[in-house]
PDB file of C-alpha atoms in Angstrom:
ATOM      1  CA  MET A   1      -1.193  24.343  67.413  1.00 87.00           C
ATOM      2  CA  ASN A   2      -0.120  27.566  69.059  1.00 96.00           C
ATOM      3  CA  ALA A   3       1.145  30.727  67.209  1.00 97.00           C
ATOM      4  CA  GLU A   4       4.770  29.882  67.810  1.00 97.00           C
ATOM      5  CA  GLN A   5       4.393  26.414  66.294  1.00 97.00           C
ATOM      6  CA  GLU A   6       2.464  27.936  63.357  1.00 98.00           C
ATOM      7  CA  VAL A   7       5.359  30.244  62.606  1.00 98.00           C
ATOM      8  CA  ILE A   8       7.923  27.455  62.813  1.00 98.00           C
ATOM      9  CA  GLU A   9       5.793  25.424  60.434  1.00 98.00           C
ATOM     10  CA  ALA A  10       5.531  28.380  58.034  1.00 98.00           C
ATOM     11  CA  ALA A  11       9.325  28.799  58.214  1.00 98.00           C
ATOM     12  CA  PHE A  12       9.803  25.015  57.441  1.00 97.00           C
ATOM     13  CA  GLU A  13       7.372  25.386  54.476  1.00 98.00           C
ATOM     14  CA  ARG A  14       9.462  28.355  53.188  1.00 98.00           C
ATOM     15  CA  ALA A  15      12.593  26.163  53.462  1.00 97.00           C
ATOM     16  CA  ARG A  16      10.904  23.406  51.545  1.00 97.00           C
ATOM     17  CA  ALA A  17       9.746  25.831  48.810  1.00 97.00           C
ATOM     18  CA  LEU A  18      13.402  26.962  48.492  1.00 96.00           C
ATOM     19  CA  ALA A  19      14.578  23.323  48.198  1.00 95.00           C
ATOM     20  CA  ALA A  20      11.921  22.561  45.573  1.00 96.00           C
ATOM     21  CA  GLY A  21      12.851  25.672  43.546  1.00 95.00           C
ATOM     22  CA  ASP A  22       9.196  26.523  43.371  1.00 97.00           C
ATOM     23  CA  PRO A  23       8.756  30.276  42.753  1.00 97.00           C
ATOM     24  CA  ASP A  24       4.997  30.299  43.141  1.00 98.00           C
ATOM     25  CA  ARG A  25       5.034  28.361  46.337  1.00 97.00           C
ATOM     26  CA  LEU A  26       7.809  30.522  47.758  1.00 98.00           C
ATOM     27  CA  ARG A  27       6.103  33.779  46.729  1.00 98.00           C
ATOM     28  CA  ARG A  28       2.856  32.710  48.530  1.00 98.00           C
ATOM     29  CA  LEU A  29       4.846  32.506  51.738  1.00 98.00           C
ATOM     30  CA  LEU A  30       6.363  35.986  51.446  1.00 98.00           C
ATOM     31  CA  HIS A  31       4.602  39.269  52.299  1.00 98.00           C
ATOM     32  CA  PRO A  32       4.196  41.652  49.278  1.00 98.00           C
ATOM     33  CA  ASP A  33       6.500  44.103  51.153  1.00 98.00           C
ATOM     34  CA  PHE A  34       9.123  41.383  51.892  1.00 98.00           C
ATOM     35  CA  HIS A  35      12.833  42.247  52.159  1.00 98.00           C
ATOM     36  CA  TRP A  36      15.858  40.125  52.767  1.00 98.00           C
ATOM     37  CA  THR A  37      19.493  40.762  53.655  1.00 98.00           C
ATOM     38  CA  SER A  38      21.851  37.940  52.756  1.00 95.00           C
ATOM     39  CA  HIS A  39      24.968  36.838  54.639  1.00 93.00           C
ATOM     40  CA  LEU A  40      26.929  38.808  52.065  1.00 92.00           C
ATOM     41  CA  GLY A  41      24.921  42.007  52.725  1.00 95.00           C
ATOM     42  CA  GLU A  42      22.933  41.782  49.510  1.00 96.00           C
ATOM     43  CA  GLN A  43      19.453  43.198  49.780  1.00 98.00           C
ATOM     44  CA  PHE A  44      16.454  41.792  47.953  1.00 98.00           C
ATOM     45  CA  ASP A  45      12.782  42.620  47.587  1.00 98.00           C
ATOM     46  CA  ARG A  46      10.266  39.759  47.164  1.00 98.00           C
ATOM     47  CA  ASP A  47      10.590  39.442  43.331  1.00 98.00           C
ATOM     48  CA  ASP A  48      14.345  39.595  43.334  1.00 97.00           C
ATOM     49  CA  TYR A  49      14.551  37.135  46.262  1.00 97.00           C
ATOM     50  CA  VAL A  50      12.290  34.649  44.526  1.00 97.00           C
ATOM     51  CA  LEU A  51      14.178  34.970  41.209  1.00 96.00           C
ATOM     52  CA  SER A  52      17.582  34.648  42.904  1.00 94.00           C
ATOM     53  CA  ASN A  53      16.600  31.571  44.838  1.00 94.00           C
ATOM     54  CA  THR A  54      14.717  29.722  42.152  1.00 95.00           C
ATOM     55  CA  ALA A  55      16.350  30.695  38.904  1.00 93.00           C
ATOM     56  CA  GLY A  56      19.887  31.753  39.947  1.00 84.00           C
ATOM     57  CA  ALA A  57      23.190  29.997  39.664  1.00 87.00           C
ATOM     58  CA  ILE A  58      22.758  28.325  43.070  1.00 87.00           C
ATOM     59  CA  ARG A  59      20.375  25.385  43.335  1.00 92.00           C
ATOM     60  CA  TRP A  60      18.879  24.643  46.689  1.00 93.00           C
ATOM     61  CA  LYS A  61      18.830  21.072  47.927  1.00 95.00           C
ATOM     62  CA  LYS A  62      17.644  21.625  51.499  1.00 96.00           C
ATOM     63  CA  GLN A  63      17.500  24.184  54.239  1.00 96.00           C
ATOM     64  CA  SER A  64      17.466  22.873  57.811  1.00 96.00           C
ATOM     65  CA  LEU A  65      16.439  25.135  60.757  1.00 97.00           C
ATOM     66  CA  THR A  66      17.659  24.252  64.183  1.00 97.00           C
ATOM     67  CA  ASP A  67      17.639  25.911  67.646  1.00 97.00           C
ATOM     68  CA  ALA A  68      14.393  27.850  66.651  1.00 96.00           C
ATOM     69  CA  GLU A  69      13.069  30.443  69.018  1.00 98.00           C
ATOM     70  CA  VAL A  70       9.930  32.348  68.294  1.00 98.00           C
ATOM     71  CA  VAL A  71       8.437  35.333  70.085  1.00 98.00           C
ATOM     72  CA  VAL A  72       4.902  36.306  69.061  1.00 98.00           C
ATOM     73  CA  VAL A  73       3.407  39.782  69.929  1.00 98.00           C
ATOM     74  CA  GLY A  74      -0.063  40.108  68.510  1.00 97.00           C
ATOM     75  CA  GLN A  75       0.030  39.453  64.807  1.00 98.00           C
ATOM     76  CA  VAL A  76       3.874  39.747  64.545  1.00 98.00           C
ATOM     77  CA  ALA A  77       6.441  37.081  65.212  1.00 98.00           C
ATOM     78  CA  VAL A  78      10.261  37.022  65.225  1.00 98.00           C
ATOM     79  CA  LEU A  79      12.000  33.728  64.607  1.00 98.00           C
ATOM     80  CA  ARG A  80      15.634  33.217  65.375  1.00 98.00           C
ATOM     81  CA  CYS A  81      17.359  29.997  64.439  1.00 98.00           C
ATOM     82  CA  VAL A  82      20.481  28.483  62.891  1.00 98.00           C
ATOM     83  CA  ALA A  83      20.037  27.681  59.196  1.00 97.00           C
ATOM     84  CA  ALA A  84      22.009  25.026  57.310  1.00 97.00           C
ATOM     85  CA  ASP A  85      21.810  25.725  53.607  1.00 95.00           C
ATOM     86  CA  ASP A  86      22.620  22.678  51.367  1.00 96.00           C
ATOM     87  CA  VAL A  87      23.207  24.004  47.889  1.00 95.00           C
ATOM     88  CA  VAL A  88      24.823  23.191  44.588  1.00 94.00           C
ATOM     89  CA  THR A  89      26.865  26.045  43.121  1.00 89.00           C
ATOM     90  CA  GLY A  90      26.919  27.073  39.424  1.00 88.00           C
ATOM     91  CA  GLU A  91      30.228  25.129  39.169  1.00 92.00           C
ATOM     92  CA  GLY A  92      28.564  21.968  40.378  1.00 92.00           C
ATOM     93  CA  ASP A  93      29.985  21.908  43.912  1.00 93.00           C
ATOM     94  CA  ARG A  94      27.749  20.798  46.678  1.00 95.00           C
ATOM     95  CA  LEU A  95      28.153  22.892  49.836  1.00 93.00           C
ATOM     96  CA  THR A  96      26.521  23.453  53.184  1.00 95.00           C
ATOM     97  CA  PHE A  97      26.603  26.855  54.802  1.00 92.00           C
ATOM     98  CA  ARG A  98      25.530  27.293  58.445  1.00 97.00           C
ATOM     99  CA  MET A  99      24.542  30.659  59.838  1.00 97.00           C
ATOM    100  CA  PRO A 100      22.267  32.429  62.287  1.00 98.00           C
ATOM    101  CA  MET A 101      19.026  33.625  60.719  1.00 98.00           C
ATOM    102  CA  THR A 102      16.279  35.978  61.835  1.00 98.00           C
ATOM    103  CA  GLN A 103      12.880  36.201  60.152  1.00 98.00           C
ATOM    104  CA  THR A 104      10.001  38.553  60.881  1.00 98.00           C
ATOM    105  CA  TRP A 105       6.519  37.063  60.244  1.00 98.00           C
ATOM    106  CA  VAL A 106       3.140  38.813  60.149  1.00 98.00           C
ATOM    107  CA  LYS A 107      -0.214  37.148  60.334  1.00 98.00           C
ATOM    108  CA  GLU A 108      -2.749  38.356  57.658  1.00 97.00           C
ATOM    109  CA  GLU A 109      -6.076  36.738  56.853  1.00 96.00           C
ATOM    110  CA  GLY A 110      -5.198  33.736  59.012  1.00 96.00           C
ATOM    111  CA  ARG A 111      -1.764  33.001  57.342  1.00 97.00           C
ATOM    112  CA  TRP A 112       1.714  33.725  58.510  1.00 98.00           C
ATOM    113  CA  LEU A 113       3.778  35.523  55.862  1.00 98.00           C
ATOM    114  CA  CYS A 114       7.506  36.313  56.068  1.00 98.00           C
ATOM    115  CA  LEU A 115       7.878  40.106  55.986  1.00 98.00           C
ATOM    116  CA  ALA A 116      11.684  40.319  56.396  1.00 98.00           C
ATOM    117  CA  GLY A 117      14.775  38.222  57.085  1.00 98.00           C
ATOM    118  CA  HIS A 118      18.501  38.335  57.556  1.00 98.00           C
ATOM    119  CA  ALA A 119      21.010  35.525  57.448  1.00 97.00           C
ATOM    120  CA  GLY A 120      24.625  35.531  58.529  1.00 95.00           C
ATOM    121  CA  PRO A 121      27.347  35.732  59.092  1.00 95.00           C
ATOM    122  CA  ARG A 122      28.411  32.199  58.084  1.00 94.00           C
ATOM    123  CA  LEU A 123      29.573  30.083  60.939  1.00 94.00           C
ATOM    124  CA  LYS A 124      32.961  28.340  60.781  1.00 89.00           C
ATOM    125  CA  GLY A 125      33.254  24.536  60.775  1.00 70.00           C
TER     126      GLY A 125
END
């Protein structure tokens, strides 16, 4: 498996950890200095991101990643894709949001860790 495929697999594993609502599994995939900007402009560090996505009002069902492109330079990779987030809101509504997403990954001790990401804006339709 080449580096680009390793990064895509790590991104899929992150998506599966979100859907499982597994904070430990998700945390293991995120760099200690991780930061995220949501499609609403909210900013999260690793602990806030994990808490928000595993114990918040929204429950993840699935995240699909399509049209993935990865550029690897040394031990750093940038993944661009379209994410489809299948979630259940605090009111019990099941919704799917589609949006472009960018993630930065770094390879440390043989593992790819997500260092930063940004999703949005939401796509119409």
